[in-house]
């Protein structure tokens, strides 16, 4: 178990489901509004062929348009790496680009990906830019970003461990995130261990409906009866 009470096995189980199925499963617990908990205008998934991923958020803010007050290298902030190591693995790095406009330079590239991979990180999320896509894709490391940049410019971390808002979603350090080609969402910790079983039920119901549509015997009556059966089962 991690300090959150969720086991590595629980998180691995979440990765078996896409974000759409997991979102449907979360809705069944009625613990948050259905229009919350995911990025509305979120960064794009860079590697759509990679499977869903999940991990705990390590949050930070960065800038790239101006030089840092101290230091000169975009990866030389050792305190940032120490903070990252304090977040339970697996980790998802979530960095708000505070420049206006964001994306002047890319903090995250091949070098960062290797360091983060060694630190049990699985993905990087930003409202800014990334670079070195072919090399990072070969690592199987997922990226979510609004744009690409050939340069890191003056990219540097200015703050870490504080809440950040990306795509209309506020993310706290240590939040459990789940993401794939559809986007990024938070997973309530209090139901995380229960979600895989409920998500499996969601898939079974969807497959039953699809089978009914394809068996050549479709009717409104059968549709209504099947939906009623599922609705009644969810009330039990």
PDB file of C-alpha atoms in Angstrom:
ATOM      1  CA  UNK A   1       0.000   0.000   0.000  1.00  0.00           C
ATOM      2  CA  UNK A   2       1.087   3.577  -0.639  1.00  0.00           C
ATOM      3  CA  UNK A   3       0.549   6.369   1.897  1.00  0.00           C
ATOM      4  CA  UNK A   4      -2.793   6.994   0.122  1.00  0.00           C
ATOM      5  CA  UNK A   5      -4.076   3.526   1.033  1.00  0.00           C
ATOM      6  CA  UNK A   6      -4.349   2.519  -2.646  1.00  0.00           C
ATOM      7  CA  UNK A   7      -2.174  -0.394  -3.712  1.00  0.00           C
ATOM      8  CA  UNK A   8      -0.041  -0.613  -6.836  1.00  0.00           C
ATOM      9  CA  UNK A   9      -2.329  -3.448  -7.914  1.00  0.00           C
ATOM     10  CA  UNK A  10      -5.337  -1.113  -7.657  1.00  0.00           C
ATOM     11  CA  UNK A  11      -3.664   1.459  -9.902  1.00  0.00           C
ATOM     12  CA  UNK A  12      -2.626  -1.199 -12.391  1.00  0.00           C
ATOM     13  CA  UNK A  13      -6.258  -2.347 -12.521  1.00  0.00           C
ATOM     14  CA  UNK A  14      -7.354   1.205 -13.414  1.00  0.00           C
ATOM     15  CA  UNK A  15      -5.045   1.146 -16.430  1.00  0.00           C
ATOM     16  CA  UNK A  16      -7.062  -1.692 -17.948  1.00  0.00           C
ATOM     17  CA  UNK A  17      -9.897   0.733 -18.718  1.00  0.00           C
ATOM     18  CA  UNK A  18     -10.099   3.747 -21.005  1.00  0.00           C
ATOM     19  CA  UNK A  19     -11.030   7.118 -19.546  1.00  0.00           C
ATOM     20  CA  UNK A  20     -14.570   6.975 -20.951  1.00  0.00           C
ATOM     21  CA  UNK A  21     -15.367   3.692 -19.204  1.00  0.00           C
ATOM     22  CA  UNK A  22     -13.773   4.860 -15.968  1.00  0.00           C
ATOM     23  CA  UNK A  23     -15.698   8.131 -16.132  1.00  0.00           C
ATOM     24  CA  UNK A  24     -18.944   6.148 -16.473  1.00  0.00           C
ATOM     25  CA  UNK A  25     -17.956   4.061 -13.456  1.00  0.00           C
ATOM     26  CA  UNK A  26     -17.174   7.151 -11.344  1.00  0.00           C
ATOM     27  CA  UNK A  27     -20.608   8.574 -12.165  1.00  0.00           C
ATOM     28  CA  UNK A  28     -22.313   5.586 -10.540  1.00  0.00           C
ATOM     29  CA  UNK A  29     -20.968   6.583  -7.130  1.00  0.00           C
ATOM     30  CA  UNK A  30     -22.631  10.040  -7.313  1.00  0.00           C
ATOM     31  CA  UNK A  31     -19.825  11.677  -5.371  1.00  0.00           C
ATOM     32  CA  UNK A  32     -19.246  14.620  -7.743  1.00  0.00           C
ATOM     33  CA  UNK A  33     -21.160  16.445 -10.503  1.00  0.00           C
ATOM     34  CA  UNK A  34     -20.895  14.750 -13.889  1.00  0.00           C
ATOM     35  CA  UNK A  35     -19.494  17.883 -15.509  1.00  0.00           C
ATOM     36  CA  UNK A  36     -16.495  18.027 -13.157  1.00  0.00           C
ATOM     37  CA  UNK A  37     -13.340  16.014 -12.572  1.00  0.00           C
ATOM     38  CA  UNK A  38     -11.830  16.170 -16.063  1.00  0.00           C
ATOM     39  CA  UNK A  39     -10.046  18.689 -18.284  1.00  0.00           C
ATOM     40  CA  UNK A  40     -12.602  20.586 -20.388  1.00  0.00           C
ATOM     41  CA  UNK A  41     -10.141  22.326 -22.693  1.00  0.00           C
ATOM     42  CA  UNK A  42      -7.278  20.078 -21.914  1.00  0.00           C
ATOM     43  CA  UNK A  43      -3.915  19.517 -23.568  1.00  0.00           C
ATOM     44  CA  UNK A  44      -3.822  17.047 -26.437  1.00  0.00           C
ATOM     45  CA  UNK A  45      -2.571  13.494 -26.051  1.00  0.00           C
ATOM     46  CA  UNK A  46       0.680  13.237 -27.998  1.00  0.00           C
ATOM     47  CA  UNK A  47       0.777   9.438 -28.310  1.00  0.00           C
ATOM     48  CA  UNK A  48      -2.679   8.081 -29.092  1.00  0.00           C
ATOM     49  CA  UNK A  49      -1.359   4.568 -29.577  1.00  0.00           C
ATOM     50  CA  UNK A  50      -0.218   4.217 -25.965  1.00  0.00           C
ATOM     51  CA  UNK A  51      -2.551   2.550 -23.447  1.00  0.00           C
ATOM     52  CA  UNK A  52      -4.311   4.370 -20.577  1.00  0.00           C
ATOM     53  CA  UNK A  53      -2.092   5.422 -17.710  1.00  0.00           C
ATOM     54  CA  UNK A  54      -2.585   6.404 -14.072  1.00  0.00           C
ATOM     55  CA  UNK A  55      -0.532   7.939 -11.313  1.00  0.00           C
ATOM     56  CA  UNK A  56      -0.265  10.513  -8.537  1.00  0.00           C
ATOM     57  CA  UNK A  57       0.109  14.159  -9.506  1.00  0.00           C
ATOM     58  CA  UNK A  58       3.366  15.989  -8.867  1.00  0.00           C
ATOM     59  CA  UNK A  59       2.512  19.636  -9.519  1.00  0.00           C
ATOM     60  CA  UNK A  60       4.643  22.601 -10.542  1.00  0.00           C
ATOM     61  CA  UNK A  61       4.669  25.956 -12.327  1.00  0.00           C
ATOM     62  CA  UNK A  62       7.252  26.910 -14.928  1.00  0.00           C
ATOM     63  CA  UNK A  63       8.307  29.843 -17.102  1.00  0.00           C
ATOM     64  CA  UNK A  64      10.383  29.955 -20.263  1.00  0.00           C
ATOM     65  CA  UNK A  65      10.059  33.483 -21.635  1.00  0.00           C
ATOM     66  CA  UNK A  66      12.517  35.049 -19.164  1.00  0.00           C
ATOM     67  CA  UNK A  67      15.718  33.944 -17.488  1.00  0.00           C
ATOM     68  CA  UNK A  68      15.578  32.385 -14.003  1.00  0.00           C
ATOM     69  CA  UNK A  69      16.755  34.469 -11.068  1.00  0.00           C
ATOM     70  CA  UNK A  70      19.315  31.799 -10.183  1.00  0.00           C
ATOM     71  CA  UNK A  71      20.632  28.756 -11.990  1.00  0.00           C
ATOM     72  CA  UNK A  72      21.072  28.351 -15.715  1.00  0.00           C
ATOM     73  CA  UNK A  73      19.997  24.828 -16.621  1.00  0.00           C
ATOM     74  CA  UNK A  74      16.363  23.851 -17.085  1.00  0.00           C
ATOM     75  CA  UNK A  75      16.839  20.584 -15.173  1.00  0.00           C
ATOM     76  CA  UNK A  76      19.197  21.712 -12.384  1.00  0.00           C
ATOM     77  CA  UNK A  77      16.620  22.458  -9.639  1.00  0.00           C
ATOM     78  CA  UNK A  78      17.456  19.630  -7.227  1.00  0.00           C
ATOM     79  CA  UNK A  79      14.722  20.639  -4.789  1.00  0.00           C
ATOM     80  CA  UNK A  80      12.178  20.036  -7.566  1.00  0.00           C
ATOM     81  CA  UNK A  81      13.491  16.509  -8.041  1.00  0.00           C
ATOM     82  CA  UNK A  82      13.410  15.916  -4.280  1.00  0.00           C
ATOM     83  CA  UNK A  83       9.787  17.027  -4.179  1.00  0.00           C
ATOM     84  CA  UNK A  84       8.973  14.749  -7.113  1.00  0.00           C
ATOM     85  CA  UNK A  85      10.507  11.810  -5.247  1.00  0.00           C
ATOM     86  CA  UNK A  86       8.253  12.576  -2.249  1.00  0.00           C
ATOM     87  CA  UNK A  87       5.077  11.907  -4.257  1.00  0.00           C
ATOM     88  CA  UNK A  88       4.004   8.240  -4.187  1.00  0.00           C
ATOM     89  CA  UNK A  89       4.749   6.257  -7.365  1.00  0.00           C
ATOM     90  CA  UNK A  90       3.618   5.890 -10.040  1.00  0.00           C
ATOM     91  CA  UNK A  91       3.784   9.627 -10.684  1.00  0.00           C
ATOM     92  CA  UNK A  92       2.287  11.962 -13.287  1.00  0.00           C
ATOM     93  CA  UNK A  93       4.123  15.267 -13.675  1.00  0.00           C
ATOM     94  CA  UNK A  94       1.654  18.162 -14.028  1.00  0.00           C
ATOM     95  CA  UNK A  95       3.226  21.501 -14.910  1.00  0.00           C
ATOM     96  CA  UNK A  96       1.397  24.786 -15.435  1.00  0.00           C
ATOM     97  CA  UNK A  97       3.195  27.049 -17.924  1.00  0.00           C
ATOM     98  CA  UNK A  98       2.702  30.481 -16.325  1.00  0.00           C
ATOM     99  CA  UNK A  99       3.960  32.500 -19.315  1.00  0.00           C
ATOM    100  CA  UNK A 100       1.485  34.632 -21.268  1.00  0.00           C
ATOM    101  CA  UNK A 101       1.078  33.134 -23.759  1.00  0.00           C
ATOM    102  CA  UNK A 102       2.269  29.710 -22.578  1.00  0.00           C
ATOM    103  CA  UNK A 103       4.502  27.527 -24.709  1.00  0.00           C
ATOM    104  CA  UNK A 104       7.423  29.869 -25.422  1.00  0.00           C
ATOM    105  CA  UNK A 105       9.761  26.994 -24.570  1.00  0.00           C
ATOM    106  CA  UNK A 106       9.427  23.352 -23.647  1.00  0.00           C
ATOM    107  CA  UNK A 107      10.572  22.298 -20.191  1.00  0.00           C
ATOM    108  CA  UNK A 108       9.989  18.627 -21.012  1.00  0.00           C
ATOM    109  CA  UNK A 109      11.995  16.753 -23.612  1.00  0.00           C
ATOM    110  CA  UNK A 110      14.034  13.581 -23.996  1.00  0.00           C
ATOM    111  CA  UNK A 111      16.314  14.269 -21.019  1.00  0.00           C
ATOM    112  CA  UNK A 112      13.429  15.013 -18.660  1.00  0.00           C
ATOM    113  CA  UNK A 113      11.624  11.911 -19.888  1.00  0.00           C
ATOM    114  CA  UNK A 114      14.573   9.681 -19.020  1.00  0.00           C
ATOM    115  CA  UNK A 115      14.971  11.245 -15.574  1.00  0.00           C
ATOM    116  CA  UNK A 116      11.244  10.966 -14.885  1.00  0.00           C
ATOM    117  CA  UNK A 117      11.107   7.404 -16.159  1.00  0.00           C
ATOM    118  CA  UNK A 118      13.923   6.516 -13.735  1.00  0.00           C
ATOM    119  CA  UNK A 119      11.829   8.146 -10.975  1.00  0.00           C
ATOM    120  CA  UNK A 120       8.779   5.974 -11.756  1.00  0.00           C
ATOM    121  CA  UNK A 121       6.841   8.672 -13.585  1.00  0.00           C
ATOM    122  CA  UNK A 122       4.455   7.598 -16.336  1.00  0.00           C
ATOM    123  CA  UNK A 123       3.252  10.824 -17.986  1.00  0.00           C
ATOM    124  CA  UNK A 124       3.700  14.590 -18.287  1.00  0.00           C
ATOM    125  CA  UNK A 125       0.781  17.036 -18.488  1.00  0.00           C
ATOM    126  CA  UNK A 126       1.106  20.736 -19.359  1.00  0.00           C
ATOM    127  CA  UNK A 127      -0.788  23.650 -20.861  1.00  0.00           C
ATOM    128  CA  UNK A 128       2.467  24.578 -22.581  1.00  0.00           C
ATOM    129  CA  UNK A 129       4.881  22.895 -24.963  1.00  0.00           C
ATOM    130  CA  UNK A 130       6.883  19.670 -25.221  1.00  0.00           C
ATOM    131  CA  UNK A 131       9.596  18.482 -27.596  1.00  0.00           C
ATOM    132  CA  UNK A 132      11.636  15.389 -28.639  1.00  0.00           C
ATOM    133  CA  UNK A 133       8.480  13.417 -29.406  1.00  0.00           C
ATOM    134  CA  UNK A 134      10.014  10.436 -31.302  1.00  0.00           C
ATOM    135  CA  UNK A 135      12.521   9.716 -28.532  1.00  0.00           C
ATOM    136  CA  UNK A 136       9.912  10.004 -25.774  1.00  0.00           C
ATOM    137  CA  UNK A 137       7.389   7.834 -27.596  1.00  0.00           C
ATOM    138  CA  UNK A 138       9.989   5.075 -27.858  1.00  0.00           C
ATOM    139  CA  UNK A 139      10.207   5.124 -24.053  1.00  0.00           C
ATOM    140  CA  UNK A 140       6.467   4.467 -23.807  1.00  0.00           C
ATOM    141  CA  UNK A 141       6.172   7.683 -21.795  1.00  0.00           C
ATOM    142  CA  UNK A 142       2.918   9.600 -22.350  1.00  0.00           C
ATOM    143  CA  UNK A 143       2.689  13.357 -22.989  1.00  0.00           C
ATOM    144  CA  UNK A 144      -0.244  15.777 -22.872  1.00  0.00           C
ATOM    145  CA  UNK A 145       0.469  19.285 -24.158  1.00  0.00           C
ATOM    146  CA  UNK A 146      -1.058  22.197 -26.054  1.00  0.00           C
ATOM    147  CA  UNK A 147       1.813  22.672 -28.496  1.00  0.00           C
ATOM    148  CA  UNK A 148       5.291  21.673 -29.629  1.00  0.00           C
ATOM    149  CA  UNK A 149       8.495  23.693 -29.478  1.00  0.00           C
ATOM    150  CA  UNK A 150      11.995  23.047 -30.838  1.00  0.00           C
ATOM    151  CA  UNK A 151      13.566  24.920 -27.910  1.00  0.00           C
ATOM    152  CA  UNK A 152      13.483  24.882 -24.135  1.00  0.00           C
ATOM    153  CA  UNK A 153      14.218  28.642 -24.228  1.00  0.00           C
ATOM    154  CA  UNK A 154      14.642  29.732 -20.576  1.00  0.00           C
ATOM    155  CA  UNK A 155      12.394  26.959 -19.205  1.00  0.00           C
ATOM    156  CA  UNK A 156      12.672  26.597 -15.437  1.00  0.00           C
ATOM    157  CA  UNK A 157      10.523  25.570 -12.481  1.00  0.00           C
ATOM    158  CA  UNK A 158       9.348  28.545 -10.400  1.00  0.00           C
ATOM    159  CA  UNK A 159       7.115  26.723  -7.891  1.00  0.00           C
ATOM    160  CA  UNK A 160       6.186  23.147  -7.018  1.00  0.00           C
ATOM    161  CA  UNK A 161       3.829  21.234  -4.766  1.00  0.00           C
ATOM    162  CA  UNK A 162       1.030  23.814  -5.017  1.00  0.00           C
ATOM    163  CA  UNK A 163      -2.360  23.391  -6.766  1.00  0.00           C
ATOM    164  CA  UNK A 164      -2.419  24.120 -10.503  1.00  0.00           C
ATOM    165  CA  UNK A 165      -5.307  24.584 -12.912  1.00  0.00           C
ATOM    166  CA  UNK A 166      -5.045  23.177 -16.421  1.00  0.00           C
ATOM    167  CA  UNK A 167      -7.948  22.861 -18.829  1.00  0.00           C
ATOM    168  CA  UNK A 168     -10.375  24.045 -16.165  1.00  0.00           C
ATOM    169  CA  UNK A 169      -9.356  21.248 -13.791  1.00  0.00           C
ATOM    170  CA  UNK A 170      -7.682  22.084 -10.483  1.00  0.00           C
ATOM    171  CA  UNK A 171      -5.106  19.453  -9.577  1.00  0.00           C
ATOM    172  CA  UNK A 172      -3.603  19.100  -6.122  1.00  0.00           C
ATOM    173  CA  UNK A 173      -0.279  17.476  -5.377  1.00  0.00           C
ATOM    174  CA  UNK A 174      -0.969  13.778  -4.749  1.00  0.00           C
ATOM    175  CA  UNK A 175      -4.265  13.634  -6.658  1.00  0.00           C
ATOM    176  CA  UNK A 176      -4.790  10.340  -8.455  1.00  0.00           C
ATOM    177  CA  UNK A 177      -5.035  10.909 -12.218  1.00  0.00           C
ATOM    178  CA  UNK A 178      -6.124   8.658 -15.077  1.00  0.00           C
ATOM    179  CA  UNK A 179      -5.503   9.578 -18.707  1.00  0.00           C
ATOM    180  CA  UNK A 180      -5.490   8.360 -22.287  1.00  0.00           C
ATOM    181  CA  UNK A 181      -6.154   9.709 -25.799  1.00  0.00           C
ATOM    182  CA  UNK A 182      -9.506  11.136 -24.592  1.00  0.00           C
ATOM    183  CA  UNK A 183      -7.880  13.336 -21.944  1.00  0.00           C
ATOM    184  CA  UNK A 184      -7.034  13.608 -18.250  1.00  0.00           C
ATOM    185  CA  UNK A 185      -9.351  13.099 -15.277  1.00  0.00           C
ATOM    186  CA  UNK A 186      -9.038  12.837 -11.506  1.00  0.00           C
ATOM    187  CA  UNK A 187      -9.986   9.628  -9.700  1.00  0.00           C
ATOM    188  CA  UNK A 188     -11.501  10.067  -6.218  1.00  0.00           C
ATOM    189  CA  UNK A 189      -9.232   8.166  -3.840  1.00  0.00           C
ATOM    190  CA  UNK A 190     -12.117   6.977  -1.681  1.00  0.00           C
ATOM    191  CA  UNK A 191     -13.509   4.849  -4.531  1.00  0.00           C
ATOM    192  CA  UNK A 192     -10.354   4.053  -6.495  1.00  0.00           C
ATOM    193  CA  UNK A 193     -10.093   0.459  -5.269  1.00  0.00           C
ATOM    194  CA  UNK A 194     -13.761  -0.195  -6.129  1.00  0.00           C
ATOM    195  CA  UNK A 195     -13.696   1.330  -9.600  1.00  0.00           C
ATOM    196  CA  UNK A 196     -12.241  -1.597 -11.605  1.00  0.00           C
ATOM    197  CA  UNK A 197     -15.106  -3.894 -10.604  1.00  0.00           C
ATOM    198  CA  UNK A 198     -17.709  -1.252 -11.437  1.00  0.00           C
ATOM    199  CA  UNK A 199     -15.960  -0.409 -14.715  1.00  0.00           C
ATOM    200  CA  UNK A 200     -16.095  -4.100 -15.649  1.00  0.00           C
ATOM    201  CA  UNK A 201     -19.853  -4.025 -15.026  1.00  0.00           C
ATOM    202  CA  UNK A 202     -20.182  -0.962 -17.251  1.00  0.00           C
ATOM    203  CA  UNK A 203     -18.363  -2.747 -20.066  1.00  0.00           C
ATOM    204  CA  UNK A 204     -20.478  -5.891 -19.682  1.00  0.00           C
ATOM    205  CA  UNK A 205     -23.677  -3.849 -19.948  1.00  0.00           C
ATOM    206  CA  UNK A 206     -22.426  -1.968 -22.999  1.00  0.00           C
ATOM    207  CA  UNK A 207     -21.425  -5.202 -24.730  1.00  0.00           C
ATOM    208  CA  UNK A 208     -24.848  -6.701 -24.027  1.00  0.00           C
ATOM    209  CA  UNK A 209     -26.535  -3.678 -25.614  1.00  0.00           C
ATOM    210  CA  UNK A 210     -24.233  -3.807 -28.627  1.00  0.00           C
ATOM    211  CA  UNK A 211     -24.887  -7.537 -29.051  1.00  0.00           C
ATOM    212  CA  UNK A 212     -28.629  -6.889 -29.016  1.00  0.00           C
ATOM    213  CA  UNK A 213     -28.191  -4.250 -31.734  1.00  0.00           C
ATOM    214  CA  UNK A 214     -26.289  -6.686 -33.937  1.00  0.00           C
ATOM    215  CA  UNK A 215     -28.202  -9.962 -33.515  1.00  0.00           C
ATOM    216  CA  UNK A 216     -30.881  -9.081 -36.081  1.00  0.00           C
ATOM    217  CA  UNK A 217     -33.707  -9.084 -33.525  1.00  0.00           C
ATOM    218  CA  UNK A 218     -33.597  -5.471 -32.428  1.00  0.00           C
ATOM    219  CA  UNK A 219     -36.790  -3.834 -31.216  1.00  0.00           C
ATOM    220  CA  UNK A 220     -37.707  -0.879 -29.027  1.00  0.00           C
ATOM    221  CA  UNK A 221     -39.331  -3.332 -26.613  1.00  0.00           C
ATOM    222  CA  UNK A 222     -36.111  -5.344 -26.220  1.00  0.00           C
ATOM    223  CA  UNK A 223     -34.126  -2.137 -25.826  1.00  0.00           C
ATOM    224  CA  UNK A 224     -36.456  -0.886 -23.102  1.00  0.00           C
ATOM    225  CA  UNK A 225     -36.386  -4.225 -21.287  1.00  0.00           C
ATOM    226  CA  UNK A 226     -32.584  -4.411 -21.379  1.00  0.00           C
ATOM    227  CA  UNK A 227     -32.172  -0.851 -20.129  1.00  0.00           C
ATOM    228  CA  UNK A 228     -34.689  -1.501 -17.362  1.00  0.00           C
ATOM    229  CA  UNK A 229     -32.778  -4.620 -16.340  1.00  0.00           C
ATOM    230  CA  UNK A 230     -29.522  -2.693 -16.040  1.00  0.00           C
ATOM    231  CA  UNK A 231     -31.176   0.205 -14.177  1.00  0.00           C
ATOM    232  CA  UNK A 232     -32.736  -2.128 -11.640  1.00  0.00           C
ATOM    233  CA  UNK A 233     -29.435  -3.940 -11.105  1.00  0.00           C
ATOM    234  CA  UNK A 234     -27.669  -0.626 -10.395  1.00  0.00           C
ATOM    235  CA  UNK A 235     -30.201   0.130  -7.626  1.00  0.00           C
ATOM    236  CA  UNK A 236     -29.403  -3.090  -5.755  1.00  0.00           C
TER     237      UNK A 236
END
